[in-house]
Amino acid sequence: MYKRFTCLVYCIIYISCFSMFEFSFAAKGESAEVVDRIVAVVNDDIITLFELNRSFKPYEEKIRKLGYSTDKEHKMLFKVREDMLNRLIDQKLKDQEIERLKIKIDEREIDQTIERIKEENFYTDEDLRHTLANEGLTMEEYRERIKEQILRTKLINLKVRSKIVITKEDITSYYNNHPDKYGGKKKYHIYNIIIKVPLFADETEKDKIKARMDEILTELKAGESFENMARTYSESSLGAEGGDLGLFRLDELSPQLRNAIKEMQAGEFTPVLDTDQGFQIFFVKEIVKTSGKPLEEVSPEIEKILFNEIVEKKFQSWLEELRNQSAIKIIK
C-alpha cells in the first residue's frame, strides 16, 4: 500500500520542489561556513542560497551515498546543480504568471484532492501521516505540494489546454500505428509429434532417432494425416489425441518454436526440430485471428494519450518562450 503512494509523493515533489544548492567540495569531515546570499534573480523575485540548500538536502544525501569517486561525485553534483537551478527558475516564472493571472485556489480544493488520493490508495488519515513521515514530509508541507500542483494544472488549462484540438484523423492515425496495442492477435492451433532422446544417448543413438523423424516427415509430405501419424509415433501423452497442443499466441511460445512457425500458413508443418524435449515436428492446423479493440471503443483513451502528450510539449514551449521574455540573472 505504501509503495504506490510513494510514487505519487515523489511525483509531486519532482514537479514542484526541485531546487538547487551551493555546496563545498571539502573532504568529508571538514566543515564549511555557509553564508546566505542571492543565487538568482527572476524578474522581481530572488532565489536565495538558503532556499536552495533546504530543498536540495535530501537529493545531496542520496548522491553522496552512491559511492562514486570524488571526481565523478563532483561532476554529478554540478550537473544536478545546473538542472535544479533551471527548475527553480521555471517555478518562479510559473508562480509569477499565476499571480499575474490571479489564479486562485481554496483550501477545499486541497482537501478534496487529498481525500481522492486517500480513496484511491485505501488510506486512513493515520496511513497518510505514516507514509508522509517515511518520506520526510509533514502534512503542512504535503498540502503545499498539492497546492502547487493544482495551481500548475490551472495554469496549463488557461495557457495551453484550451488551445489544443485532437481530430478524428489524429486518433485514427495513432490507432493504426499501434496494432500491437489495439489490433487483434493471431493464435496458432498447433499439433506435434515427438520422439524423446534418452538422457545419456550418444551421437549414434541420436542420429537414429533423427533419421526416424526424417522418415515421418517424408510420409507427412506425401500426404499422410498428421494426427494419425501422431497417434502412431508420438511419445507425448497427447499423442493419443493426435498431438493437439492447443491455441497459442506467438509470444506464448519458446523462441525456437516461435521462429519456426511465425511465417507458416495453416496446413503446413515444420522441419524436424532438435528441442530440449526431443526431436519434434510441429503442425499448424489453423490460424485464428482474435478480435482487437474497435476504434470506437478506444477513441477516448487515445484522445487522452494524445492530449497529454501535446499539453506537455506545448507547456514546455510556452515556458521556454516565457524565459526568453524574462529578466533572469544567475549569480555565481
mmCIF file of C-alpha atoms in Angstrom:
data_model
loop_
_atom_site.group_PDB
_atom_site.id
_atom_site.type_symbol
_atom_site.label_atom_id
_atom_site.label_comp_id
_atom_site.label_asym_id
_atom_site.label_seq_id
_atom_site.Cartn_x
_atom_site.Cartn_y
_atom_site.Cartn_z
ATOM 1 C CA MET A 1 0.000 0.000 0.000
ATOM 2 C CA TYR A 2 2.771 2.416 0.921
ATOM 3 C CA LYS A 3 4.691 1.668 -2.258
ATOM 4 C CA ARG A 4 2.003 3.015 -4.593
ATOM 5 C CA PHE A 5 1.639 6.197 -2.612
ATOM 6 C CA THR A 6 5.398 6.716 -2.503
ATOM 7 C CA CYS A 7 5.426 7.083 -6.298
ATOM 8 C CA LEU A 8 2.765 9.782 -6.028
ATOM 9 C CA VAL A 9 4.668 11.695 -3.364
ATOM 10 C CA TYR A 10 7.870 11.604 -5.407
ATOM 11 C CA CYS A 11 5.985 12.731 -8.493
ATOM 12 C CA ILE A 12 4.627 15.807 -6.717
ATOM 13 C CA ILE A 13 7.995 16.579 -5.173
ATOM 14 C CA TYR A 14 9.708 16.197 -8.537
ATOM 15 C CA ILE A 15 7.346 18.570 -10.328
ATOM 16 C CA SER A 16 7.045 21.288 -7.751
ATOM 17 C CA CYS A 17 10.034 21.078 -5.462
ATOM 18 C CA PHE A 18 13.176 20.642 -7.462
ATOM 19 C CA SER A 19 15.666 23.254 -6.452
ATOM 20 C CA MET A 20 19.411 23.972 -6.305
ATOM 21 C CA PHE A 21 22.045 24.260 -3.712
ATOM 22 C CA GLU A 22 25.545 25.526 -3.213
ATOM 23 C CA PHE A 23 27.983 23.033 -1.823
ATOM 24 C CA SER A 24 31.601 22.783 -0.710
ATOM 25 C CA PHE A 25 33.901 20.104 -2.064
ATOM 26 C CA ALA A 26 35.944 19.934 1.106
ATOM 27 C CA ALA A 27 36.926 16.470 2.264
ATOM 28 C CA LYS A 28 34.301 14.636 4.290
ATOM 29 C CA GLY A 29 34.517 15.566 7.922
ATOM 30 C CA GLU A 30 35.646 19.138 7.215
ATOM 31 C CA SER A 31 33.238 21.927 7.982
ATOM 32 C CA ALA A 32 32.481 24.818 5.650
ATOM 33 C CA GLU A 33 30.914 28.118 6.578
ATOM 34 C CA VAL A 34 27.775 28.801 4.565
ATOM 35 C CA VAL A 35 26.538 32.368 4.249
ATOM 36 C CA ASP A 36 23.078 33.021 2.831
ATOM 37 C CA ARG A 37 23.041 35.071 -0.325
ATOM 38 C CA ILE A 38 21.136 35.604 -3.559
ATOM 39 C CA VAL A 39 21.916 32.984 -6.200
ATOM 40 C CA ALA A 40 19.449 34.083 -8.900
ATOM 41 C CA VAL A 41 17.126 36.939 -9.788
ATOM 42 C CA VAL A 42 13.981 36.160 -11.777
ATOM 43 C CA ASN A 43 12.308 39.410 -12.843
ATOM 44 C CA ASP A 44 11.443 40.964 -9.459
ATOM 45 C CA ASP A 45 11.923 37.800 -7.388
ATOM 46 C CA ILE A 46 15.048 36.291 -5.903
ATOM 47 C CA ILE A 47 16.241 32.773 -5.166
ATOM 48 C CA THR A 48 18.384 32.523 -2.055
ATOM 49 C CA LEU A 49 21.072 30.076 -1.081
ATOM 50 C CA PHE A 50 19.027 29.128 1.985
ATOM 51 C CA GLU A 51 16.075 28.094 -0.208
ATOM 52 C CA LEU A 52 18.327 26.035 -2.420
ATOM 53 C CA ASN A 53 20.147 24.245 0.364
ATOM 54 C CA ARG A 54 16.927 23.395 2.166
ATOM 55 C CA SER A 55 15.304 21.979 -0.950
ATOM 56 C CA PHE A 56 18.333 20.074 -2.181
ATOM 57 C CA LYS A 57 19.482 18.428 1.051
ATOM 58 C CA PRO A 58 17.698 15.060 0.567
ATOM 59 C CA TYR A 59 18.984 14.753 -3.016
ATOM 60 C CA GLU A 60 22.534 15.650 -1.997
ATOM 61 C CA GLU A 61 22.496 12.924 0.652
ATOM 62 C CA LYS A 62 21.348 10.324 -1.873
ATOM 63 C CA ILE A 63 24.053 11.294 -4.371
ATOM 64 C CA ARG A 64 26.776 11.132 -1.729
ATOM 65 C CA LYS A 65 25.619 7.634 -0.721
ATOM 66 C CA LEU A 66 26.115 6.266 -4.237
ATOM 67 C CA GLY A 67 29.794 5.630 -3.582
ATOM 68 C CA TYR A 68 31.190 7.341 -6.662
ATOM 69 C CA SER A 69 34.769 8.561 -6.867
ATOM 70 C CA THR A 70 35.346 12.135 -5.709
ATOM 71 C CA ASP A 71 35.723 13.390 -9.273
ATOM 72 C CA LYS A 72 32.571 11.679 -10.534
ATOM 73 C CA GLU A 73 30.615 12.799 -7.479
ATOM 74 C CA HIS A 74 31.674 16.414 -8.069
ATOM 75 C CA LYS A 75 30.601 16.267 -11.718
ATOM 76 C CA MET A 76 27.246 14.771 -10.807
ATOM 77 C CA LEU A 77 26.591 17.390 -8.138
ATOM 78 C CA PHE A 78 27.448 20.219 -10.537
ATOM 79 C CA LYS A 79 25.145 18.741 -13.202
ATOM 80 C CA VAL A 80 22.304 18.379 -10.725
ATOM 81 C CA ARG A 81 23.014 21.922 -9.538
ATOM 82 C CA GLU A 82 22.558 23.317 -13.029
ATOM 83 C CA ASP A 83 19.398 21.302 -13.719
ATOM 84 C CA MET A 84 17.812 22.201 -10.418
ATOM 85 C CA LEU A 85 18.552 25.883 -10.698
ATOM 86 C CA ASN A 86 16.739 25.894 -14.031
ATOM 87 C CA ARG A 87 13.792 24.084 -12.490
ATOM 88 C CA LEU A 88 13.594 26.552 -9.645
ATOM 89 C CA ILE A 89 13.737 29.458 -12.094
ATOM 90 C CA ASP A 90 10.897 27.864 -14.054
ATOM 91 C CA GLN A 91 8.906 27.518 -10.843
ATOM 92 C CA LYS A 92 9.395 31.214 -10.088
ATOM 93 C CA LEU A 93 8.200 32.111 -13.583
ATOM 94 C CA LYS A 94 5.117 29.945 -13.167
ATOM 95 C CA ASP A 95 4.400 31.467 -9.766
ATOM 96 C CA GLN A 96 4.644 34.946 -11.261
ATOM 97 C CA GLU A 97 2.219 34.053 -14.048
ATOM 98 C CA ILE A 98 -0.190 32.516 -11.559
ATOM 99 C CA GLU A 99 -0.125 35.742 -9.564
ATOM 100 C CA ARG A 100 -0.420 37.945 -12.666
ATOM 101 C CA LEU A 101 -3.396 35.976 -13.952
ATOM 102 C CA LYS A 102 -4.963 35.963 -10.467
ATOM 103 C CA ILE A 103 -5.342 32.183 -10.444
ATOM 104 C CA LYS A 104 -6.752 31.204 -7.067
ATOM 105 C CA ILE A 105 -7.167 28.047 -5.044
ATOM 106 C CA ASP A 106 -9.033 27.499 -1.804
ATOM 107 C CA GLU A 107 -8.421 25.019 0.992
ATOM 108 C CA ARG A 108 -11.450 22.989 -0.053
ATOM 109 C CA GLU A 109 -9.795 22.040 -3.357
ATOM 110 C CA ILE A 110 -6.731 20.808 -1.494
ATOM 111 C CA ASP A 111 -8.918 18.835 0.912
ATOM 112 C CA GLN A 112 -10.822 17.230 -1.958
ATOM 113 C CA THR A 113 -7.608 16.234 -3.731
ATOM 114 C CA ILE A 114 -6.182 14.638 -0.592
ATOM 115 C CA GLU A 115 -9.439 12.775 0.031
ATOM 116 C CA ARG A 116 -9.378 11.436 -3.518
ATOM 117 C CA ILE A 117 -5.788 10.263 -3.055
ATOM 118 C CA LYS A 118 -6.759 8.508 0.170
ATOM 119 C CA GLU A 119 -9.697 6.781 -1.508
ATOM 120 C CA GLU A 120 -7.622 5.607 -4.473
ATOM 121 C CA ASN A 121 -4.979 4.143 -2.154
ATOM 122 C CA PHE A 122 -7.402 2.882 0.532
ATOM 123 C CA TYR A 123 -5.704 5.123 3.093
ATOM 124 C CA THR A 124 -6.853 6.206 6.516
ATOM 125 C CA ASP A 125 -5.654 9.500 7.995
ATOM 126 C CA GLU A 126 -3.126 7.534 10.037
ATOM 127 C CA ASP A 127 -1.867 5.702 6.937
ATOM 128 C CA LEU A 128 -1.335 9.015 5.190
ATOM 129 C CA ARG A 129 0.542 10.577 8.103
ATOM 130 C CA HIS A 130 2.732 7.488 8.444
ATOM 131 C CA THR A 131 3.598 7.451 4.731
ATOM 132 C CA LEU A 132 4.394 11.163 4.704
ATOM 133 C CA ALA A 133 6.629 10.728 7.752
ATOM 134 C CA ASN A 134 8.541 7.991 5.932
ATOM 135 C CA GLU A 135 9.101 10.445 3.081
ATOM 136 C CA GLY A 136 10.241 13.178 5.461
ATOM 137 C CA LEU A 137 7.162 15.340 4.890
ATOM 138 C CA THR A 138 4.795 16.993 7.317
ATOM 139 C CA MET A 139 1.121 17.350 6.452
ATOM 140 C CA GLU A 140 1.616 21.096 6.021
ATOM 141 C CA GLU A 141 4.432 20.535 3.538
ATOM 142 C CA TYR A 142 2.388 17.949 1.672
ATOM 143 C CA ARG A 143 -0.586 20.303 1.421
ATOM 144 C CA GLU A 144 1.750 22.918 -0.042
ATOM 145 C CA ARG A 145 2.905 20.402 -2.667
ATOM 146 C CA ILE A 146 -0.700 19.625 -3.546
ATOM 147 C CA LYS A 147 -1.465 23.335 -3.800
ATOM 148 C CA GLU A 148 1.440 23.927 -6.187
ATOM 149 C CA GLN A 149 0.346 21.031 -8.365
ATOM 150 C CA ILE A 150 -3.262 22.244 -8.579
ATOM 151 C CA LEU A 151 -2.118 25.769 -9.448
ATOM 152 C CA ARG A 152 0.157 24.379 -12.166
ATOM 153 C CA THR A 153 -2.763 22.425 -13.614
ATOM 154 C CA LYS A 154 -4.923 25.551 -13.657
ATOM 155 C CA LEU A 155 -2.145 27.485 -15.379
ATOM 156 C CA ILE A 156 -1.828 24.762 -18.022
ATOM 157 C CA ASN A 157 -5.580 24.793 -18.565
ATOM 158 C CA LEU A 158 -5.552 28.538 -19.081
ATOM 159 C CA LYS A 159 -2.453 28.916 -21.260
ATOM 160 C CA VAL A 160 -2.331 25.660 -23.203
ATOM 161 C CA ARG A 161 -5.156 23.172 -22.819
ATOM 162 C CA SER A 162 -7.925 25.329 -24.260
ATOM 163 C CA LYS A 163 -5.931 25.754 -27.498
ATOM 164 C CA ILE A 164 -5.459 22.050 -28.237
ATOM 165 C CA VAL A 165 -7.680 20.250 -30.728
ATOM 166 C CA ILE A 166 -7.440 16.488 -31.315
ATOM 167 C CA THR A 167 -9.005 15.489 -34.639
ATOM 168 C CA LYS A 168 -10.527 12.163 -35.671
ATOM 169 C CA GLU A 169 -7.645 11.815 -38.116
ATOM 170 C CA ASP A 170 -5.157 12.116 -35.230
ATOM 171 C CA ILE A 171 -6.948 9.373 -33.312
ATOM 172 C CA THR A 172 -7.220 7.082 -36.337
ATOM 173 C CA SER A 173 -3.544 7.554 -37.172
ATOM 174 C CA TYR A 174 -2.489 6.660 -33.630
ATOM 175 C CA TYR A 175 -4.773 3.614 -33.680
ATOM 176 C CA ASN A 176 -3.341 2.353 -36.980
ATOM 177 C CA ASN A 177 0.238 2.945 -35.839
ATOM 178 C CA HIS A 178 -0.208 0.834 -32.698
ATOM 179 C CA PRO A 179 -1.526 -2.537 -33.937
ATOM 180 C CA ASP A 180 0.218 -4.386 -31.113
ATOM 181 C CA LYS A 181 -1.806 -2.391 -28.622
ATOM 182 C CA TYR A 182 -5.220 -2.345 -30.249
ATOM 183 C CA GLY A 183 -5.188 -4.872 -33.090
ATOM 184 C CA GLY A 184 -6.248 -8.496 -32.899
ATOM 185 C CA LYS A 185 -3.718 -11.205 -32.196
ATOM 186 C CA LYS A 186 -3.058 -14.308 -34.252
ATOM 187 C CA LYS A 187 -3.417 -17.639 -32.490
ATOM 188 C CA TYR A 188 -1.873 -20.781 -33.914
ATOM 189 C CA HIS A 189 -3.591 -24.145 -33.431
ATOM 190 C CA ILE A 190 -0.547 -26.371 -33.025
ATOM 191 C CA TYR A 191 -0.046 -30.151 -33.114
ATOM 192 C CA ASN A 192 3.208 -32.036 -32.554
ATOM 193 C CA ILE A 193 4.933 -35.367 -32.963
ATOM 194 C CA ILE A 194 7.802 -36.020 -30.582
ATOM 195 C CA ILE A 195 10.323 -38.806 -30.134
ATOM 196 C CA LYS A 196 12.308 -38.321 -26.958
ATOM 197 C CA VAL A 197 16.068 -38.688 -26.729
ATOM 198 C CA PRO A 198 17.335 -40.687 -23.722
ATOM 199 C CA LEU A 199 19.279 -38.590 -21.232
ATOM 200 C CA PHE A 200 22.644 -40.281 -21.839
ATOM 201 C CA ALA A 201 22.174 -41.071 -25.524
ATOM 202 C CA ASP A 202 25.323 -40.951 -27.640
ATOM 203 C CA GLU A 203 25.521 -39.343 -31.069
ATOM 204 C CA THR A 204 24.830 -42.631 -32.848
ATOM 205 C CA GLU A 205 21.575 -43.137 -30.966
ATOM 206 C CA LYS A 206 20.573 -39.512 -31.571
ATOM 207 C CA ASP A 207 21.251 -39.922 -35.278
ATOM 208 C CA LYS A 208 18.967 -42.972 -35.404
ATOM 209 C CA ILE A 209 16.125 -41.059 -33.730
ATOM 210 C CA LYS A 210 16.646 -38.115 -36.084
ATOM 211 C CA ALA A 211 16.575 -40.488 -39.086
ATOM 212 C CA ARG A 212 13.279 -41.963 -37.869
ATOM 213 C CA MET A 213 11.785 -38.468 -37.585
ATOM 214 C CA ASP A 214 13.003 -37.672 -41.099
ATOM 215 C CA GLU A 215 11.086 -40.721 -42.346
ATOM 216 C CA ILE A 216 7.942 -39.490 -40.567
ATOM 217 C CA LEU A 217 8.405 -36.062 -42.167
ATOM 218 C CA THR A 218 8.696 -37.682 -45.602
ATOM 219 C CA GLU A 219 5.418 -39.523 -45.054
ATOM 220 C CA LEU A 220 3.722 -36.293 -43.961
ATOM 221 C CA LYS A 221 4.919 -34.553 -47.105
ATOM 222 C CA ALA A 222 3.487 -37.450 -49.101
ATOM 223 C CA GLY A 223 0.059 -36.708 -47.676
ATOM 224 C CA GLU A 224 -0.248 -38.835 -44.549
ATOM 225 C CA SER A 225 -2.543 -37.429 -41.851
ATOM 226 C CA PHE A 226 -0.573 -35.594 -39.175
ATOM 227 C CA GLU A 227 -2.996 -36.658 -36.464
ATOM 228 C CA ASN A 228 -2.802 -40.320 -37.460
ATOM 229 C CA MET A 229 0.987 -40.196 -37.530
ATOM 230 C CA ALA A 230 0.996 -38.566 -34.095
ATOM 231 C CA ARG A 231 -1.231 -41.309 -32.686
ATOM 232 C CA THR A 232 1.136 -43.923 -34.098
ATOM 233 C CA TYR A 233 4.574 -42.494 -33.353
ATOM 234 C CA SER A 234 4.432 -39.595 -30.884
ATOM 235 C CA GLU A 235 5.815 -40.291 -27.408
ATOM 236 C CA SER A 236 3.800 -37.470 -25.871
ATOM 237 C CA SER A 237 0.815 -38.048 -23.604
ATOM 238 C CA LEU A 238 -1.147 -36.028 -26.173
ATOM 239 C CA GLY A 239 -0.248 -38.415 -28.962
ATOM 240 C CA ALA A 240 -3.477 -40.341 -28.457
ATOM 241 C CA GLU A 241 -5.341 -37.117 -29.233
ATOM 242 C CA GLY A 242 -3.439 -36.594 -32.456
ATOM 243 C CA GLY A 243 -0.802 -34.385 -30.825
ATOM 244 C CA ASP A 244 -3.199 -31.481 -30.258
ATOM 245 C CA LEU A 245 -1.358 -28.891 -28.129
ATOM 246 C CA GLY A 246 -3.997 -26.159 -28.375
ATOM 247 C CA LEU A 247 -4.135 -22.491 -29.402
ATOM 248 C CA PHE A 248 -1.170 -20.200 -28.744
ATOM 249 C CA ARG A 249 -0.100 -16.643 -29.497
ATOM 250 C CA LEU A 250 3.445 -16.299 -30.789
ATOM 251 C CA ASP A 251 4.553 -14.545 -27.610
ATOM 252 C CA GLU A 252 3.446 -17.583 -25.613
ATOM 253 C CA LEU A 253 5.838 -19.911 -27.444
ATOM 254 C CA SER A 254 9.523 -20.626 -26.936
ATOM 255 C CA PRO A 255 11.830 -18.567 -29.183
ATOM 256 C CA GLN A 256 12.757 -21.693 -31.158
ATOM 257 C CA LEU A 257 9.160 -22.645 -31.921
ATOM 258 C CA ARG A 258 8.122 -19.020 -32.469
ATOM 259 C CA ASN A 259 10.779 -18.567 -35.147
ATOM 260 C CA ALA A 260 9.842 -21.869 -36.758
ATOM 261 C CA ILE A 261 6.132 -21.160 -37.235
ATOM 262 C CA LYS A 262 5.781 -17.365 -37.434
ATOM 263 C CA GLU A 263 5.834 -17.364 -41.259
ATOM 264 C CA MET A 264 3.863 -20.599 -41.672
ATOM 265 C CA GLN A 265 0.394 -20.911 -43.147
ATOM 266 C CA ALA A 266 -2.407 -23.173 -41.953
ATOM 267 C CA GLY A 267 -1.819 -26.776 -43.064
ATOM 268 C CA GLU A 268 1.981 -26.538 -43.010
ATOM 269 C CA PHE A 269 4.446 -28.285 -40.743
ATOM 270 C CA THR A 270 7.966 -27.559 -39.555
ATOM 271 C CA PRO A 271 11.116 -29.490 -40.384
ATOM 272 C CA VAL A 272 12.420 -31.795 -37.680
ATOM 273 C CA LEU A 273 13.461 -29.642 -34.713
ATOM 274 C CA ASP A 274 16.048 -30.659 -32.137
ATOM 275 C CA THR A 275 14.487 -29.388 -28.898
ATOM 276 C CA ASP A 276 15.191 -29.809 -25.202
ATOM 277 C CA GLN A 277 12.347 -32.343 -25.021
ATOM 278 C CA GLY A 278 13.485 -34.395 -28.013
ATOM 279 C CA PHE A 279 13.113 -34.339 -31.800
ATOM 280 C CA GLN A 280 9.798 -32.772 -32.810
ATOM 281 C CA ILE A 281 7.698 -31.873 -35.831
ATOM 282 C CA PHE A 282 5.016 -29.210 -35.395
ATOM 283 C CA PHE A 283 1.886 -28.816 -37.490
ATOM 284 C CA VAL A 284 -0.181 -25.619 -37.769
ATOM 285 C CA LYS A 285 -3.726 -26.810 -38.299
ATOM 286 C CA GLU A 286 -5.305 -23.339 -38.350
ATOM 287 C CA ILE A 287 -4.561 -19.713 -37.599
ATOM 288 C CA VAL A 288 -7.267 -17.856 -35.709
ATOM 289 C CA LYS A 289 -7.356 -14.047 -35.665
ATOM 290 C CA THR A 290 -8.743 -12.853 -32.356
ATOM 291 C CA SER A 291 -10.784 -9.677 -32.476
ATOM 292 C CA GLY A 292 -8.980 -6.486 -31.498
ATOM 293 C CA LYS A 293 -10.406 -3.440 -29.798
ATOM 294 C CA PRO A 294 -12.552 -1.411 -32.223
ATOM 295 C CA LEU A 295 -11.569 2.196 -32.868
ATOM 296 C CA GLU A 296 -14.832 3.476 -31.415
ATOM 297 C CA GLU A 297 -14.140 1.726 -28.120
ATOM 298 C CA VAL A 298 -10.606 3.045 -27.641
ATOM 299 C CA SER A 299 -11.047 6.539 -29.110
ATOM 300 C CA PRO A 300 -11.487 8.231 -25.693
ATOM 301 C CA GLU A 301 -8.343 6.514 -24.402
ATOM 302 C CA ILE A 302 -6.315 7.543 -27.464
ATOM 303 C CA GLU A 303 -7.608 11.109 -27.294
ATOM 304 C CA LYS A 304 -6.442 11.347 -23.684
ATOM 305 C CA ILE A 305 -2.989 9.972 -24.564
ATOM 306 C CA LEU A 306 -2.543 12.412 -27.454
ATOM 307 C CA PHE A 307 -3.910 15.286 -25.416
ATOM 308 C CA ASN A 308 -1.466 14.744 -22.552
ATOM 309 C CA GLU A 309 1.476 14.421 -24.951
ATOM 310 C CA ILE A 310 0.601 17.671 -26.714
ATOM 311 C CA VAL A 311 -0.172 19.502 -23.471
ATOM 312 C CA GLU A 312 3.267 18.777 -22.042
ATOM 313 C CA LYS A 313 5.059 19.755 -25.266
ATOM 314 C CA LYS A 314 3.111 22.995 -25.645
ATOM 315 C CA PHE A 315 3.517 23.875 -21.979
ATOM 316 C CA GLN A 316 7.292 23.424 -22.158
ATOM 317 C CA SER A 317 7.351 25.510 -25.344
ATOM 318 C CA TRP A 318 5.326 28.245 -23.637
ATOM 319 C CA LEU A 319 7.631 28.121 -20.622
ATOM 320 C CA GLU A 320 10.702 28.455 -22.848
ATOM 321 C CA GLU A 321 9.139 31.486 -24.516
ATOM 322 C CA LEU A 322 8.388 32.969 -21.103
ATOM 323 C CA ARG A 323 12.024 32.505 -20.067
ATOM 324 C CA ASN A 324 13.196 34.325 -23.188
ATOM 325 C CA GLN A 325 10.924 37.268 -22.369
ATOM 326 C CA SER A 326 12.007 37.481 -18.719
ATOM 327 C CA ALA A 327 14.920 39.144 -16.947
ATOM 328 C CA ILE A 328 16.877 36.274 -15.421
ATOM 329 C CA LYS A 329 20.275 36.643 -13.776
ATOM 330 C CA ILE A 330 22.247 33.813 -12.199
ATOM 331 C CA ILE A 331 24.744 34.955 -9.565
ATOM 332 C CA LYS A 332 27.641 32.529 -9.199
#
